[in-house]
Structure formats: C-alpha cells, structure tokens
CSV table of C-alpha atoms in Angstrom, one decimal:
chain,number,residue,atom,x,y,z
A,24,UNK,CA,-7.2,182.5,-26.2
A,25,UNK,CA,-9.8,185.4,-26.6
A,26,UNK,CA,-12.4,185.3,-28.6
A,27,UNK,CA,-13.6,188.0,-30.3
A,28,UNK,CA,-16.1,190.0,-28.6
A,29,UNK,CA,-19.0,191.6,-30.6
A,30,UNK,CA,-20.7,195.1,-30.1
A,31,UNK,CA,-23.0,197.0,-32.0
A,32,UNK,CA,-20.4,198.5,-34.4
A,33,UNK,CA,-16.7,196.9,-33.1
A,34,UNK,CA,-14.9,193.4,-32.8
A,35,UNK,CA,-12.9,193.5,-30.0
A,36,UNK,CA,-10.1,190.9,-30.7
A,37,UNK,CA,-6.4,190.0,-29.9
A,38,UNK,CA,-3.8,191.6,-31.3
A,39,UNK,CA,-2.0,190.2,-34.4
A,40,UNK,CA,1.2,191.2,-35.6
A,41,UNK,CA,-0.5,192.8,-38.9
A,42,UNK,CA,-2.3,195.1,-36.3
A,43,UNK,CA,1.3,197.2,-35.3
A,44,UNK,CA,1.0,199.8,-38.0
A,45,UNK,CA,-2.0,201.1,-36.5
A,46,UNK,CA,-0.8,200.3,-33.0
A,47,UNK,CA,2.3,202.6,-33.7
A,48,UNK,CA,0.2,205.3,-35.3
A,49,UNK,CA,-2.8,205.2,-32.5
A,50,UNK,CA,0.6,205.7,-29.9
A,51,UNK,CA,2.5,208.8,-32.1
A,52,UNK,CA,-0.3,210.7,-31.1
A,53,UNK,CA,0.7,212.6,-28.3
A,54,UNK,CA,-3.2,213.5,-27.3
A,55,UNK,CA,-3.1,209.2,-26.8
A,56,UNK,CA,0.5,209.2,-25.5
A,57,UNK,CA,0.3,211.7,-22.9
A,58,UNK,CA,-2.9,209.4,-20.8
A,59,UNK,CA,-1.3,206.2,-20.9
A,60,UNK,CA,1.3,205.9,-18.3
A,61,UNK,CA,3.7,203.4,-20.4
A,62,UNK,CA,3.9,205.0,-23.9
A,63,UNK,CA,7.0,207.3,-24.6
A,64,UNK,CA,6.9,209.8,-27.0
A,65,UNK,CA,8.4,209.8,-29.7
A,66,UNK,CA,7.0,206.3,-30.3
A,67,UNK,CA,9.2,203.9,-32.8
A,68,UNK,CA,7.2,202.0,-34.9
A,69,UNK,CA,9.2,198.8,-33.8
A,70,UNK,CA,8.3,199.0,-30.6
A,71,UNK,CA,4.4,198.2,-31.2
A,72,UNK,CA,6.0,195.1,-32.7
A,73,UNK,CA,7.9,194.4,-29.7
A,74,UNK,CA,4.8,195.4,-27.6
A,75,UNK,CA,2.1,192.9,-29.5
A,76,UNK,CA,5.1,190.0,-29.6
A,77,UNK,CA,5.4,190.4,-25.4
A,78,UNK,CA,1.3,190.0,-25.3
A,79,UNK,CA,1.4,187.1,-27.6
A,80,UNK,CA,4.0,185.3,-25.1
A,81,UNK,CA,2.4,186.3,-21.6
A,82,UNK,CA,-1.3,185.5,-23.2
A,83,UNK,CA,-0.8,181.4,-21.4
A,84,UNK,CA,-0.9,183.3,-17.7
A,85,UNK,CA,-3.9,184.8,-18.2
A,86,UNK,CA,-3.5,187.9,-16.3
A,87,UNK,CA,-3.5,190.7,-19.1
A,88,UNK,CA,-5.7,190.2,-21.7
A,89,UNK,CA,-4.9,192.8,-24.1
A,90,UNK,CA,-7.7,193.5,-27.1
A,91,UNK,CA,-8.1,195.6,-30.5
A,92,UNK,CA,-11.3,197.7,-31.2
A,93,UNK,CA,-11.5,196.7,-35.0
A,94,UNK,CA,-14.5,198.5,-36.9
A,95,UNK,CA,-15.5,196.7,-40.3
A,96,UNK,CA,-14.6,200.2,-42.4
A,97,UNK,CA,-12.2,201.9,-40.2
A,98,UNK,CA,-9.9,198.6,-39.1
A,99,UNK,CA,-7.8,199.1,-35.6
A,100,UNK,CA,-9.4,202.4,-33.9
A,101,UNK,CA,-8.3,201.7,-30.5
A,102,UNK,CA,-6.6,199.5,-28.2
A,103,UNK,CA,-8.0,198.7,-24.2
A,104,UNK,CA,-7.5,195.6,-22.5
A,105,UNK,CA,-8.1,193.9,-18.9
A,106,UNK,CA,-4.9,193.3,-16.0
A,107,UNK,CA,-5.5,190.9,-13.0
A,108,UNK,CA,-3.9,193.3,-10.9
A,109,UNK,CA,-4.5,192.0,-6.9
A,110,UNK,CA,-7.7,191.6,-5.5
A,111,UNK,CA,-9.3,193.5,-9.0
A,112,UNK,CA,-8.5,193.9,-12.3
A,113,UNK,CA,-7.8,196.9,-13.9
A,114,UNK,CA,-9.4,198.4,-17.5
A,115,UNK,CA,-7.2,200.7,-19.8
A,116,UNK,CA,-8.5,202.1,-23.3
A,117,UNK,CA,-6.9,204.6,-25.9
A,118,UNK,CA,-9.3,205.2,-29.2
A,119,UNK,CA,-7.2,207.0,-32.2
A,120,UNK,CA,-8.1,211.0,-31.8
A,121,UNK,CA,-9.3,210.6,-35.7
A,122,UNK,CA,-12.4,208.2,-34.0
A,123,UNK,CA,-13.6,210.4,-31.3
A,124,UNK,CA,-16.4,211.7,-30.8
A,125,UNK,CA,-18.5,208.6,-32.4
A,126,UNK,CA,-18.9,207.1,-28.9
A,127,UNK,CA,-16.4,204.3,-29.5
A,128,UNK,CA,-15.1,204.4,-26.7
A,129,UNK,CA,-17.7,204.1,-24.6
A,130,UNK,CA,-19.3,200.8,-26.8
A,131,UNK,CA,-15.6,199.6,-26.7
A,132,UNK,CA,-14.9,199.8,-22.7
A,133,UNK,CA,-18.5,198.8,-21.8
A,134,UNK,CA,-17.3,195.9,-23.6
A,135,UNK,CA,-13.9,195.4,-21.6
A,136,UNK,CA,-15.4,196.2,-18.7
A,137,UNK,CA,-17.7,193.4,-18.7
A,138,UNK,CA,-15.0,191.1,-19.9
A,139,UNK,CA,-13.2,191.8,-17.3
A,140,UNK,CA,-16.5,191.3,-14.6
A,141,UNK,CA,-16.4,187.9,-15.8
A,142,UNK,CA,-12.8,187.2,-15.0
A,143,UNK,CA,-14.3,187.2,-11.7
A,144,UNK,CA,-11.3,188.2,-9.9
A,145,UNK,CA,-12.4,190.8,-7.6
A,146,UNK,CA,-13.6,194.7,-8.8
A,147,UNK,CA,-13.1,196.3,-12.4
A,148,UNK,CA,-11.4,199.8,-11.7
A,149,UNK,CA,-9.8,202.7,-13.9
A,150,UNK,CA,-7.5,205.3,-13.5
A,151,UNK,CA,-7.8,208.8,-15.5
A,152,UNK,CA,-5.3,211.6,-15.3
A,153,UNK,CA,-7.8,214.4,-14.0
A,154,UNK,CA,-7.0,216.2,-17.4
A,155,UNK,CA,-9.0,213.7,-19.3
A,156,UNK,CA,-12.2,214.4,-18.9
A,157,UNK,CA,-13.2,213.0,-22.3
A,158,UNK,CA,-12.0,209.5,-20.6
A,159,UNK,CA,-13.5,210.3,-17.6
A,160,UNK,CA,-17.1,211.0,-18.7
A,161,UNK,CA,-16.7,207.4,-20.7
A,162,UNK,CA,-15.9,205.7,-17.4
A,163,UNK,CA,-19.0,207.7,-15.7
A,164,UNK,CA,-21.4,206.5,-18.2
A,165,UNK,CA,-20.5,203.1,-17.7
A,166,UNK,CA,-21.0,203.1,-13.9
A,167,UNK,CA,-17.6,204.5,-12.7
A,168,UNK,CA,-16.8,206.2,-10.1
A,169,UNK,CA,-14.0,208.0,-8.3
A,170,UNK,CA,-12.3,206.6,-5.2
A,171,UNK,CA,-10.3,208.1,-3.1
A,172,UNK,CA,-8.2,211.5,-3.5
A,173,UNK,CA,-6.1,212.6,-6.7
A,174,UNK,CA,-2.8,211.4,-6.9
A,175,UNK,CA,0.4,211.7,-8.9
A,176,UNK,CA,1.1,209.0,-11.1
A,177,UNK,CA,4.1,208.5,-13.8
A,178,UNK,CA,3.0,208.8,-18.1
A,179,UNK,CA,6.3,208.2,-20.3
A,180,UNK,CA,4.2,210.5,-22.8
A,181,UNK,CA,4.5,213.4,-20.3
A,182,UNK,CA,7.9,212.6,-19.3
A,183,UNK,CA,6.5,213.4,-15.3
A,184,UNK,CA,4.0,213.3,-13.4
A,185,UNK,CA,0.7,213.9,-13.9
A,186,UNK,CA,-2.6,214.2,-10.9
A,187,UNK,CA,-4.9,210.8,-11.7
A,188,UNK,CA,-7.8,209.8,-9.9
C-alpha cells in the first residue's frame, strides 16, 4: 500500500471507492478525455467504479500505482499515477479543467514523478499529445524533455489518432 504523499497544498493518495464521483466527472470532460489515451467519451459514471475496483485488485503487483490529488477545500482535483512499464516507468496526470491554472498540476506530477524515481526501475518518462501544450510546459518545468520524433498514438476520447511526443 501507498502512503499518502504530502505537498505544499495536495495529498496524493490511493483511490477509494468514495472518490468515483469525482473520477467520473474529472473524465466527462472532454478537454481531460481527449489527452488520455484510455478514456472514451461519453464516460459512464460506472465505469470509474469499475476503473478504481481493477486498481484496488492489481495494487499487490506493484507495477501501477495509481494516486488522487486531494486538496483539503477542493477534494479529488486530479488523478496521475506511476506504471512499471519495461526498463522505465511511465507518469500520467489529468487535473479537473475547473483547477487549472493554480499550478496543481505541476506540484501534483513533481510529486509522481519523484515517486516514481524511487521505484527505482529504470527512467521516469511522459507522453503528451503535441496539442497539449499546457501538459507539456508542466513536464518542462519539471525537467522533461522530448525524445525522439512525434508519433501517432490511439486516445478513446478522440476516437483516432492523435501526434504525441
């Protein structure tokens, strides 16, 4: 088990089944949908159940180590999380469109991002669709940088392809 990670203004936890409400609303958005490859639009609200209950069950093999940003006032803003994927593991964010611009994000991912350093399995990386440059300037300010050339990877929330670097 996770514990809960503490930044200036967040507690990065778990998820709990209580937190689905938000998780279904965060994912309705179709500004959040639309740069996360697994998320289908229209998103049922059952399927952040089904979503947290999976993460529950895989949580013993220690290979995805999925977290809510929880703000004292403002309760589930977000959702990012770290996967052992291969030699690496890879971070992946959303914040709720009603908390941007606070620079939750960036507190939230520095914090997932050095979670997922101390996993210790190889490098931390991050893929951004190349029209997200909101998410892109986050990853920036917390030392990323691109690798390699654009390429066209799958969202649900697009139905297609997008270009992601």
């Amino acid at each position: 088990m996770i514990s809960p990670i503490k930044t200036e203004r967040l507690i990065l936890r778990p998820l709990q089944l209580g937190d689905a409400p938000a998780v279904a609303a965060l994912w309705r958005e179709p500004a959040v949908a639309r740069m996360v490859c697994s998320i289908p639009l229209p998103q049922a609200p059952i399927a952040a159940e089904g979503w947290i209950l999976l993460d529950q069950a895989r949580r013993h093999l220690k290979r995805d180590f999925v977290l809510g940003f929880i703000h004292p006032e403002r309760g589930l803003i977000g959702v990012g999380g770290a996967h052992v994927r291969g030699p690496g593991v890879e971070i992946g964010y959303s914040i709720h469109p009603e908390h941007w611009g606070f620079g939750f994000a960036t507190e939230a991912v520095g914090a997932v991002t050095r979670f997922a350093a101390g996993l210790h399995c190889g490098p931390v990386q991050a893929t951004v669709f190349t029209d997200n440059p909101a998410s892109r300037r986050v990853l920036e300010k917390l030392g990323f940088a691109p690798v390699g050339e654009p390429y066209p990877l799958f969202s649900l929330g697009r139905s297609g392809s997008s270009t992601a670097v």
